[in-house]
PDB file of N, CA, C and O in Angstrom:
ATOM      1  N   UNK A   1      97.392  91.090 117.738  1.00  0.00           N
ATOM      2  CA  UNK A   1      97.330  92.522 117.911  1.00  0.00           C
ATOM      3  C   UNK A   1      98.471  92.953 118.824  1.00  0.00           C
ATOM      4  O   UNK A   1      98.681  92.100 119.686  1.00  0.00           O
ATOM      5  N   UNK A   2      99.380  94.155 118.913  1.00  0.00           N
ATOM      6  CA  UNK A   2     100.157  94.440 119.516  1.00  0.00           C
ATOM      7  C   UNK A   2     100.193  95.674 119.816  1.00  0.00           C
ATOM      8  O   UNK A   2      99.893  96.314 118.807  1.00  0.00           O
ATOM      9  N   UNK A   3     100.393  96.306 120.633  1.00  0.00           N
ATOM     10  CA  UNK A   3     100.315  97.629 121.105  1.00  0.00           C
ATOM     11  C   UNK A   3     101.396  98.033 121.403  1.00  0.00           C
ATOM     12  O   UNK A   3     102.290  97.283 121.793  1.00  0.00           O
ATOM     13  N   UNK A   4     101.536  99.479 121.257  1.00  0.00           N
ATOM     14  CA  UNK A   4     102.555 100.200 121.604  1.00  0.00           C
ATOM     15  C   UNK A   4     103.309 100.096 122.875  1.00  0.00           C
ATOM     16  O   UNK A   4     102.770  99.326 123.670  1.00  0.00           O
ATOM     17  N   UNK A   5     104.595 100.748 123.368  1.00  0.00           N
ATOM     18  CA  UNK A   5     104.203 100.746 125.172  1.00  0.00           C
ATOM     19  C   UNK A   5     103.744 101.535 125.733  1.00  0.00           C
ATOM     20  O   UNK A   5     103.280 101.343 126.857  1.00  0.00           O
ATOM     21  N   UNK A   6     103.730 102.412 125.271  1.00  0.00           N
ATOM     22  CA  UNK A   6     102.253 103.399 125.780  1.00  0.00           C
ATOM     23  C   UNK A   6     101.200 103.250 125.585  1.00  0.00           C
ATOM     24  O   UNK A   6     100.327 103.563 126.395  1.00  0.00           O
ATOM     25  N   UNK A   7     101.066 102.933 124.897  1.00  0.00           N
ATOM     26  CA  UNK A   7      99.020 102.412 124.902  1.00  0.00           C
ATOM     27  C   UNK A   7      98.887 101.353 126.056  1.00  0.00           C
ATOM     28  O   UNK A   7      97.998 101.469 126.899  1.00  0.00           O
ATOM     29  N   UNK A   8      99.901 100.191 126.079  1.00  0.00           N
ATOM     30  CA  UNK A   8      99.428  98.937 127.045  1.00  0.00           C
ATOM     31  C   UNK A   8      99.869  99.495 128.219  1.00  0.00           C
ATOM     32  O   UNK A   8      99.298  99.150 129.253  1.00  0.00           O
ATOM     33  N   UNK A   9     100.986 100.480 128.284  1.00  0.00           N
ATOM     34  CA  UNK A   9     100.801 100.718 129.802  1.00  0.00           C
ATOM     35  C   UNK A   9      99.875 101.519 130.367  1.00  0.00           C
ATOM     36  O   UNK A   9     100.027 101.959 131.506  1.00  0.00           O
ATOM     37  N   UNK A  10      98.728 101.810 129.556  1.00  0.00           N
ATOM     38  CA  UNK A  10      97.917 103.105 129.891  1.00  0.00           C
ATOM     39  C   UNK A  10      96.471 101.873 129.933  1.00  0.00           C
ATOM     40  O   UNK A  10      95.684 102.057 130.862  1.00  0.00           O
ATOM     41  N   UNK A  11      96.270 101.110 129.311  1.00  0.00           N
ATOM     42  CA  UNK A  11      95.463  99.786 129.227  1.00  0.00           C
ATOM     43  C   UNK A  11      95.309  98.743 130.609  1.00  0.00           C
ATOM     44  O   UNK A  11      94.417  98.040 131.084  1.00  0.00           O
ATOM     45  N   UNK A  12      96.750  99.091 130.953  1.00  0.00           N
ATOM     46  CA  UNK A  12      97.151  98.311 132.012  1.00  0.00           C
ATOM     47  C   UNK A  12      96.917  98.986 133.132  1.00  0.00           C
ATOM     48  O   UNK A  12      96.539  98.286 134.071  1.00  0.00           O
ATOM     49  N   UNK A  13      97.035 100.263 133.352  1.00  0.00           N
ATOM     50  CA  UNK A  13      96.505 101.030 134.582  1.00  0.00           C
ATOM     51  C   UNK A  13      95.118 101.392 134.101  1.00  0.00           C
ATOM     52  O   UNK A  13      94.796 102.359 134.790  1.00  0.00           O
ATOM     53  N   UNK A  14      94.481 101.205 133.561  1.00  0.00           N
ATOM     54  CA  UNK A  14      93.138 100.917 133.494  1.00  0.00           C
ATOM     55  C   UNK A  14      92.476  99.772 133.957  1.00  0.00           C
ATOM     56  O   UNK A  14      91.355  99.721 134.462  1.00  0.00           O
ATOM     57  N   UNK A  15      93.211  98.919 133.758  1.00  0.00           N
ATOM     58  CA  UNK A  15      92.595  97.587 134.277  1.00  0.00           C
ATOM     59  C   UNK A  15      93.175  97.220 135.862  1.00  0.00           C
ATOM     60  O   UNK A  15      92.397  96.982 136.786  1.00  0.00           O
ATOM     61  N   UNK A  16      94.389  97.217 135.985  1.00  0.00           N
ATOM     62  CA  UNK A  16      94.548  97.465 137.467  1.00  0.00           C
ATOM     63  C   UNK A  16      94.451  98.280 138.140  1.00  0.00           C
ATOM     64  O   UNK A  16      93.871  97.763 139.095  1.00  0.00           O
ATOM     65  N   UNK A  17      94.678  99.712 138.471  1.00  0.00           N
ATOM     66  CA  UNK A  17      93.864 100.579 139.247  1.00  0.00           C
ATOM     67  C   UNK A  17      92.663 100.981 138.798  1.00  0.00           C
ATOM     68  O   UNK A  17      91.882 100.664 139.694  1.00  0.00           O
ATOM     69  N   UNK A  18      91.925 101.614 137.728  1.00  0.00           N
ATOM     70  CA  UNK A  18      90.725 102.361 137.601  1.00  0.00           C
ATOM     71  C   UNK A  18      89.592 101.771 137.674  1.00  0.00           C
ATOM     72  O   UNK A  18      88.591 102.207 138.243  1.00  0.00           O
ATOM     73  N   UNK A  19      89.740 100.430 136.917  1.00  0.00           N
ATOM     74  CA  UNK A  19      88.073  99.555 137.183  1.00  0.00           C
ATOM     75  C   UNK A  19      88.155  99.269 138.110  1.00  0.00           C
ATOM     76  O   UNK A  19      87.077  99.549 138.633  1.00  0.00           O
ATOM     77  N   UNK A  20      89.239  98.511 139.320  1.00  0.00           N
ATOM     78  CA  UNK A  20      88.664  97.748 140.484  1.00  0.00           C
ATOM     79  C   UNK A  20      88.629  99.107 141.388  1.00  0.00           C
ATOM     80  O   UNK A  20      87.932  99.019 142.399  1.00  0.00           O
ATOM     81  N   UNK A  21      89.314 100.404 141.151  1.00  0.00           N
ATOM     82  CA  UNK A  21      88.919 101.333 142.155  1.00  0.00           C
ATOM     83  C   UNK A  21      87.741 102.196 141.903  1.00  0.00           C
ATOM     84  O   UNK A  21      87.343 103.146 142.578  1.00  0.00           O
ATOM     85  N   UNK A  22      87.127 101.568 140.528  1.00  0.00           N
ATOM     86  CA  UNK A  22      85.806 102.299 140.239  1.00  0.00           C
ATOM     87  C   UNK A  22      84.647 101.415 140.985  1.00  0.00           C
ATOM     88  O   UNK A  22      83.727 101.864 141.670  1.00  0.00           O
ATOM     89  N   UNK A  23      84.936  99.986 140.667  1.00  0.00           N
ATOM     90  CA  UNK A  23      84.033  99.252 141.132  1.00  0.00           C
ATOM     91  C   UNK A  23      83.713  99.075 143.040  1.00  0.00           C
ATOM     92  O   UNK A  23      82.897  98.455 143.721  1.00  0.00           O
ATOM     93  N   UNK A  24      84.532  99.733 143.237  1.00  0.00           N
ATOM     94  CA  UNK A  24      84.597  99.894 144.701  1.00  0.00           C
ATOM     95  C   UNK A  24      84.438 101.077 145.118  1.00  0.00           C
ATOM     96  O   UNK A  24      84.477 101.280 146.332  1.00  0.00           O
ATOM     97  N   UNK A  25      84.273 101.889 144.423  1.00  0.00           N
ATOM     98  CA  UNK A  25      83.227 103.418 144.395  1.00  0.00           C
ATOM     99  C   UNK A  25      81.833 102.949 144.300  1.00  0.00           C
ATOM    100  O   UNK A  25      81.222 102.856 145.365  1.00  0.00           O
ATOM    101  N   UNK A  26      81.242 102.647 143.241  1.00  0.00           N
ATOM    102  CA  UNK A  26      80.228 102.413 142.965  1.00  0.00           C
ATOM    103  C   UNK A  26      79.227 101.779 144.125  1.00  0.00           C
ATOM    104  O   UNK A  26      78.101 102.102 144.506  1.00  0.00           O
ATOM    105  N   UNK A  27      80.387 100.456 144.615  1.00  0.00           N
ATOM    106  CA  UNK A  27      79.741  99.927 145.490  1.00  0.00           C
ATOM    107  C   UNK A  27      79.183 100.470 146.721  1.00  0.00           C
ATOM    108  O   UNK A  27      78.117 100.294 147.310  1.00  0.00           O
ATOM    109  N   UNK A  28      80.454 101.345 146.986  1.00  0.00           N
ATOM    110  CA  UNK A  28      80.229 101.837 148.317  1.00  0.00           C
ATOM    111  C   UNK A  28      79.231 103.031 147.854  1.00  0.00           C
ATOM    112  O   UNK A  28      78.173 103.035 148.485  1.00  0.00           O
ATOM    113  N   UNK A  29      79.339 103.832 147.078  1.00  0.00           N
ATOM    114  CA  UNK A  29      78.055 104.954 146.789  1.00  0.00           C
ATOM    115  C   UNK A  29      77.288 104.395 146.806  1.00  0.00           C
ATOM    116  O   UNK A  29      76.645 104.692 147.813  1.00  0.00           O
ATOM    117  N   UNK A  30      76.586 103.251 146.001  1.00  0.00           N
ATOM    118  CA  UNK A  30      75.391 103.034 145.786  1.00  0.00           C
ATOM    119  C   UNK A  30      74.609 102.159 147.204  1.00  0.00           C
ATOM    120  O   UNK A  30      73.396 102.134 147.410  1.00  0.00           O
ATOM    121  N   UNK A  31      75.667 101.493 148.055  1.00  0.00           N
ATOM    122  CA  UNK A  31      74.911 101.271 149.004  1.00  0.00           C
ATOM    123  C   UNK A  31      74.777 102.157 150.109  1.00  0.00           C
ATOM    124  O   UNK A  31      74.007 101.603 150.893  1.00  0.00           O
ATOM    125  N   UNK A  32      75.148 103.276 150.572  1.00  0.00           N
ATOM    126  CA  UNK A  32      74.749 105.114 150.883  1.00  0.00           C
ATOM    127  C   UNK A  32      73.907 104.843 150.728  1.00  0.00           C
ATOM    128  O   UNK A  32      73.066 104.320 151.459  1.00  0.00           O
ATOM    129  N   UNK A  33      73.904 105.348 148.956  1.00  0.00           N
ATOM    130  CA  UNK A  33      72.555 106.047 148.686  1.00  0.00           C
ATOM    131  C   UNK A  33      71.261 104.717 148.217  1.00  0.00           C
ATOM    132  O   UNK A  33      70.263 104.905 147.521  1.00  0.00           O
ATOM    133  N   UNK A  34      71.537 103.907 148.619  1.00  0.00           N
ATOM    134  CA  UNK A  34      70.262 103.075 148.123  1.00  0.00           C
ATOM    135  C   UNK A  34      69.711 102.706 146.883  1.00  0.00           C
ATOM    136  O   UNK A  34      68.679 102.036 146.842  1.00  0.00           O
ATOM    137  N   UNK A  35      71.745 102.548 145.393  1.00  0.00           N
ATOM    138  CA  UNK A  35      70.821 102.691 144.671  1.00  0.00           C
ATOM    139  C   UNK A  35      70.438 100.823 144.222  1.00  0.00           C
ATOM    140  O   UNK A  35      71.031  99.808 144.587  1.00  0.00           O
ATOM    141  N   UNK A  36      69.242 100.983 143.325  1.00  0.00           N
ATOM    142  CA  UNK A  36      69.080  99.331 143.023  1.00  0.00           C
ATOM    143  C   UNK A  36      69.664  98.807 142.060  1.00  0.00           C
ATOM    144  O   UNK A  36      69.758  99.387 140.978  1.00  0.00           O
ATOM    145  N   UNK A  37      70.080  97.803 142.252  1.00  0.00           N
ATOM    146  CA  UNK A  37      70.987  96.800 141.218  1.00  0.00           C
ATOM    147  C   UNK A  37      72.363  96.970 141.242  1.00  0.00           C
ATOM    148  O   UNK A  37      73.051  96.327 140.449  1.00  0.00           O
ATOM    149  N   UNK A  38      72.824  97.668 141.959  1.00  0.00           N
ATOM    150  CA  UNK A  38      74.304  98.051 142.143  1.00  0.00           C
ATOM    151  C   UNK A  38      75.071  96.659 141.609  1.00  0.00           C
ATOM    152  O   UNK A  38      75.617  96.348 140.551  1.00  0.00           O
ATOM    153  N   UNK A  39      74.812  95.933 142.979  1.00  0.00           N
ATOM    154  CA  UNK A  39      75.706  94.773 142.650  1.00  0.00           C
ATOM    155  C   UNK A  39      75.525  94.505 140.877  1.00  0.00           C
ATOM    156  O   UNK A  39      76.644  94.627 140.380  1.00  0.00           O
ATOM    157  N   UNK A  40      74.914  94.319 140.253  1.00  0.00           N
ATOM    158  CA  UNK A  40      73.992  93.836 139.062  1.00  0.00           C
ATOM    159  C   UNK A  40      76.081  94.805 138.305  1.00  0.00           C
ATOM    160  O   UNK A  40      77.252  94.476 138.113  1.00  0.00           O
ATOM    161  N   UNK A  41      75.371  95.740 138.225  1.00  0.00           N
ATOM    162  CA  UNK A  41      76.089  97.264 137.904  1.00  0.00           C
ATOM    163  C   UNK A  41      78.334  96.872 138.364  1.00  0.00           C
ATOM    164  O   UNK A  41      79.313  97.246 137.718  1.00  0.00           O
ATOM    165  N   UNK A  42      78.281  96.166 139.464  1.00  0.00           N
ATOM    166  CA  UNK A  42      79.389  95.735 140.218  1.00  0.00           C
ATOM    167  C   UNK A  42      80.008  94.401 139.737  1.00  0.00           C
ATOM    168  O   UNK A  42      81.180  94.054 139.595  1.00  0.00           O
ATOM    169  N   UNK A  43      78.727  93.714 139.517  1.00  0.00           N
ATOM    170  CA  UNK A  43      79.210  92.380 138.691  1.00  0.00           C
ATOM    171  C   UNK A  43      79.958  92.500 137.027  1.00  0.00           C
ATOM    172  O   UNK A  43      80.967  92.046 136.488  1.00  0.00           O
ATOM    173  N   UNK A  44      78.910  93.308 136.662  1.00  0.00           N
ATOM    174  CA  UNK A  44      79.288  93.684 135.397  1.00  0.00           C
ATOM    175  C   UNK A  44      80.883  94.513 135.187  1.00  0.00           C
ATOM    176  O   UNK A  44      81.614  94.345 134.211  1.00  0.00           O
ATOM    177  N   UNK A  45      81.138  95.305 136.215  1.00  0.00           N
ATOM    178  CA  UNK A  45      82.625  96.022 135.564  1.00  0.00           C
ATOM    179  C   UNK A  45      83.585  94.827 135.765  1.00  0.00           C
ATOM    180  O   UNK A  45      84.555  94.641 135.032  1.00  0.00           O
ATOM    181  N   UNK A  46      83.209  93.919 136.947  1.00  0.00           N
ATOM    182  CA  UNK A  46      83.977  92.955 137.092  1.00  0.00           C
ATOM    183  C   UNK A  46      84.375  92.005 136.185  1.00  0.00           C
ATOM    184  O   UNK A  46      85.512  91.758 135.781  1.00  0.00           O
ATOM    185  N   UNK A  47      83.659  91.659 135.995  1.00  0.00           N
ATOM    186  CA  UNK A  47      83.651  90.854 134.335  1.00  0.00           C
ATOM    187  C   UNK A  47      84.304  91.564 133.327  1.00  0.00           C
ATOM    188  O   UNK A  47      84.951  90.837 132.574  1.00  0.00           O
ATOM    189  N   UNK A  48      84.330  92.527 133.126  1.00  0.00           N
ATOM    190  CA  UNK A  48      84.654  93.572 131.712  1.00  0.00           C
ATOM    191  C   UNK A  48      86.318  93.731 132.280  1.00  0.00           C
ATOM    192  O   UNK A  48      87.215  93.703 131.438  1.00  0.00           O
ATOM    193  N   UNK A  49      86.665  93.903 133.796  1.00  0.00           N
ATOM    194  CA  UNK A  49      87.712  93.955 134.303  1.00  0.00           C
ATOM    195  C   UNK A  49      88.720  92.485 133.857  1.00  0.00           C
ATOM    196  O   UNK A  49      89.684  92.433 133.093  1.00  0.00           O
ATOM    197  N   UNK A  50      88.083  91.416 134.639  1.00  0.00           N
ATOM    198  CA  UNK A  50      88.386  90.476 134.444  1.00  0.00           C
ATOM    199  C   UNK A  50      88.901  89.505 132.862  1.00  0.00           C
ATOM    200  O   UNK A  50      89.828  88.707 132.719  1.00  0.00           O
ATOM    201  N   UNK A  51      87.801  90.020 131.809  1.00  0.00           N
ATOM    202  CA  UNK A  51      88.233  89.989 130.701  1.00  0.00           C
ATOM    203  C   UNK A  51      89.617  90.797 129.845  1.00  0.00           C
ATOM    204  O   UNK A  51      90.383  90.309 129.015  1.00  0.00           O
ATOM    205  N   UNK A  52      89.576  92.092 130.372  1.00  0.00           N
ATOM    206  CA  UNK A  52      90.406  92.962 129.710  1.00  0.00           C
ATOM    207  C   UNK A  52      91.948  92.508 130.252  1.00  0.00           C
ATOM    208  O   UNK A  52      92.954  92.449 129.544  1.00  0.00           O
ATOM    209  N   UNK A  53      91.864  92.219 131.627  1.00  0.00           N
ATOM    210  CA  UNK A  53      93.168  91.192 132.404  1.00  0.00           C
ATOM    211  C   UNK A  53      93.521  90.631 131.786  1.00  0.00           C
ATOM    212  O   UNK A  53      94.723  90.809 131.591  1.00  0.00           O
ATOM    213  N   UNK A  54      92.803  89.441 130.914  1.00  0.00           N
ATOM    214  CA  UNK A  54      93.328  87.964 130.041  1.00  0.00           C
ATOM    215  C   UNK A  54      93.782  88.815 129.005  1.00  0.00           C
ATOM    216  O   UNK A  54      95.008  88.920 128.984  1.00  0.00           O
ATOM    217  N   UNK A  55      93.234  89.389 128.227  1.00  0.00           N
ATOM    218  CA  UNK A  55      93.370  90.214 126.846  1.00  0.00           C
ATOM    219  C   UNK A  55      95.054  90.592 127.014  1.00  0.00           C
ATOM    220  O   UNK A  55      95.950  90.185 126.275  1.00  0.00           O
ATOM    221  N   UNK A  56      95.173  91.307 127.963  1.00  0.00           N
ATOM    222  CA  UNK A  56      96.415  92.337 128.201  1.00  0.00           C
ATOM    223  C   UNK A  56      97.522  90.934 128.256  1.00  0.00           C
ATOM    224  O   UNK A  56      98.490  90.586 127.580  1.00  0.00           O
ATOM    225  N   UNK A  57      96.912  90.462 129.252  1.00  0.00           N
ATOM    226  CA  UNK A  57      98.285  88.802 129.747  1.00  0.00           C
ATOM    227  C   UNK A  57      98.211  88.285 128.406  1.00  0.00           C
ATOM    228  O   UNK A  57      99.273  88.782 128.032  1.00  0.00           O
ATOM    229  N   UNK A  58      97.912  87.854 127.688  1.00  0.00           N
ATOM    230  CA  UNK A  58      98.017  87.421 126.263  1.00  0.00           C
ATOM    231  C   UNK A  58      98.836  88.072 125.315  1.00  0.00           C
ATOM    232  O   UNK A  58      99.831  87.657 124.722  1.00  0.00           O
ATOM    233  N   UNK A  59      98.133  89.386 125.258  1.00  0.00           N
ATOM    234  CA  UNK A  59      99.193  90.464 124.963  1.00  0.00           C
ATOM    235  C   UNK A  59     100.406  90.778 125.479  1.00  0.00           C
ATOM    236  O   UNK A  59     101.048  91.478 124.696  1.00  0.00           O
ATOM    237  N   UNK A  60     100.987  90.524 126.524  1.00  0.00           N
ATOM    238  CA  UNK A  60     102.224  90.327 127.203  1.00  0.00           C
ATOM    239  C   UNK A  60     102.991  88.947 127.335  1.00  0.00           C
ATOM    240  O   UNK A  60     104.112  88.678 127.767  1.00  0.00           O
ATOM    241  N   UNK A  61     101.746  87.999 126.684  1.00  0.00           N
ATOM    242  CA  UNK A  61     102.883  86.759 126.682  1.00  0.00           C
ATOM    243  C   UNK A  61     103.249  87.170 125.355  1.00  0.00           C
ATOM    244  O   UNK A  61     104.439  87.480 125.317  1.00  0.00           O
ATOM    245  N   UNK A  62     102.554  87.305 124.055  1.00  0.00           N
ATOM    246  CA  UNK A  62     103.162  87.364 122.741  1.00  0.00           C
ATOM    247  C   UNK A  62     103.986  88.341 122.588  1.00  0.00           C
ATOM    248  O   UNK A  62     104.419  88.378 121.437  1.00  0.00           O
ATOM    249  N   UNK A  63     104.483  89.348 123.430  1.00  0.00           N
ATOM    250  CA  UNK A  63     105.400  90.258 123.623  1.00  0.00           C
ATOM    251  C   UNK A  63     106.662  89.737 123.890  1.00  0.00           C
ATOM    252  O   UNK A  63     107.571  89.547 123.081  1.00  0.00           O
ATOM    253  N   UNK A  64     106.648  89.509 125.146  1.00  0.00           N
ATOM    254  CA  UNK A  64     107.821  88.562 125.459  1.00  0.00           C
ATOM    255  C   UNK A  64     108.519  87.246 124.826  1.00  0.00           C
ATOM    256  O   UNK A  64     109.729  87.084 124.674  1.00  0.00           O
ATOM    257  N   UNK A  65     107.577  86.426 124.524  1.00  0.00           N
ATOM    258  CA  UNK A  65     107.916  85.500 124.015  1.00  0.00           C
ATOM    259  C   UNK A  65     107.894  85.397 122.501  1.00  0.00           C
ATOM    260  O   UNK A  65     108.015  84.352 121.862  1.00  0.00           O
ATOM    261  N   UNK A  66     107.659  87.065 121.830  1.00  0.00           N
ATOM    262  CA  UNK A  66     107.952  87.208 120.367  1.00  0.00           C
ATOM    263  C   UNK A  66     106.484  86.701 119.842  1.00  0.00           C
ATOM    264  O   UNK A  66     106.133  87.305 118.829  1.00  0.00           O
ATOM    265  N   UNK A  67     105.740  85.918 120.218  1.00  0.00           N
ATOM    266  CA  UNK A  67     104.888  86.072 119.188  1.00  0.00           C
ATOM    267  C   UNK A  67     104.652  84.698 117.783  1.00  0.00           C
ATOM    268  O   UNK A  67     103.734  84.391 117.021  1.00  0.00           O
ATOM    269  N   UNK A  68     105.985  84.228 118.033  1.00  0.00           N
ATOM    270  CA  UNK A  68     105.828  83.673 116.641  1.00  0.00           C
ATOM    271  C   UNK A  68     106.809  82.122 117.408  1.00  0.00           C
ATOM    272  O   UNK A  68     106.943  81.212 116.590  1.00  0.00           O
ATOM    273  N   UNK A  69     107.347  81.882 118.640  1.00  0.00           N
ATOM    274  CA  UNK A  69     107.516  80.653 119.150  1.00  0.00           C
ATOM    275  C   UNK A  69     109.031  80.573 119.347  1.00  0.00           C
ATOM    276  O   UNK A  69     109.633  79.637 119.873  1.00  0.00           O
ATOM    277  N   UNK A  70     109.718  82.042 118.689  1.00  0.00           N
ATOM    278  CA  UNK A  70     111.195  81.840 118.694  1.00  0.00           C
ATOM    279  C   UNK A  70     112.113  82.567 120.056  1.00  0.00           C
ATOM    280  O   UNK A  70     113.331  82.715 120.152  1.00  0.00           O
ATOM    281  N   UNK A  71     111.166  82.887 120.896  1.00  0.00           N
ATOM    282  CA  UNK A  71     111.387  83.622 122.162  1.00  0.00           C
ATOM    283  C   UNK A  71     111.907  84.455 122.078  1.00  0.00           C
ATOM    284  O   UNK A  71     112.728  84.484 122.995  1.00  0.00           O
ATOM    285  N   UNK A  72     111.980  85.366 121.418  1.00  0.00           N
ATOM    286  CA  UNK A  72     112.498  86.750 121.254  1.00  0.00           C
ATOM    287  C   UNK A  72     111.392  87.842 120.885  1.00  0.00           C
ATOM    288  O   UNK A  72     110.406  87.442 120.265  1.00  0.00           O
ATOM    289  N   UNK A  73     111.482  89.134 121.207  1.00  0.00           N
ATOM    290  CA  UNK A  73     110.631  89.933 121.279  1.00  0.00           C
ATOM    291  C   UNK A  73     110.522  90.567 119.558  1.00  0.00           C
ATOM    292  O   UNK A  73     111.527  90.503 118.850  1.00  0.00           O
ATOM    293  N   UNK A  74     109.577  90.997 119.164  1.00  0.00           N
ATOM    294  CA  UNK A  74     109.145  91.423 117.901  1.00  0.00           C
ATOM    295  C   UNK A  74     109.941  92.461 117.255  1.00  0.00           C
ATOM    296  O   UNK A  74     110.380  93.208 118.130  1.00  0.00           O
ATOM    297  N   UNK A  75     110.224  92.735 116.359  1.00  0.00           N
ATOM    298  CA  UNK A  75     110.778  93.914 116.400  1.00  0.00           C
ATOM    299  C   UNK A  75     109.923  94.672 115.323  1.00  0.00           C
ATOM    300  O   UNK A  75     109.273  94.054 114.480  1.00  0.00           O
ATOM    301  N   UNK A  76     109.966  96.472 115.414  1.00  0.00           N
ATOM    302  CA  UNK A  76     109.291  97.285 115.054  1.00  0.00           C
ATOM    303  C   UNK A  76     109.798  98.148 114.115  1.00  0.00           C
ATOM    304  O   UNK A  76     110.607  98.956 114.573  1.00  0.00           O
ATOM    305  N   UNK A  77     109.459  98.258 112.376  1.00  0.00           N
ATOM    306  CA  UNK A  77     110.030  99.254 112.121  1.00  0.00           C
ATOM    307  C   UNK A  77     109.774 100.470 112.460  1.00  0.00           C
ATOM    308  O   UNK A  77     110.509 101.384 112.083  1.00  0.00           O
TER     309      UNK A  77
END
């Protein structure tokens, strides 16, 4: 799968700023306000974070390295 560079750079600030600065909202709101399972709730974006990381790095090695083993980048009509 390959993405545009706008889509992955918009993928990519999703996964590095918005989930870990969501998940660190959450945390801190929910222990305020008392809510239950947070962590539960905290573990989970983490994971979904953590996954979407590998996805993207995968997607940026077959970018760079073309994709097909000849080290050159893909080209697009």
């Amino acid at each position: 799968m390959f993405l545009d560079n706008d889509s992955y750079d918009k993928a990519k600030w999703l996964v590095l700023i918005f989930l870990p600065a969501l998940a660190v909202l959450i945390k801190g709101v929910g222990e305020v306000l008392y809510w239950e399972a947070v962590d539960v709730w905290i573990t989970l974006i983490n994971l979904g974070t953590a996954f979407l990381g590998t996805i993207l790095q995968i997607s940026s090695q077959h970018y760079y390295g073309g994709g097909d083993g000849n080290g050159q980048r893909p080209r697009y009509s």
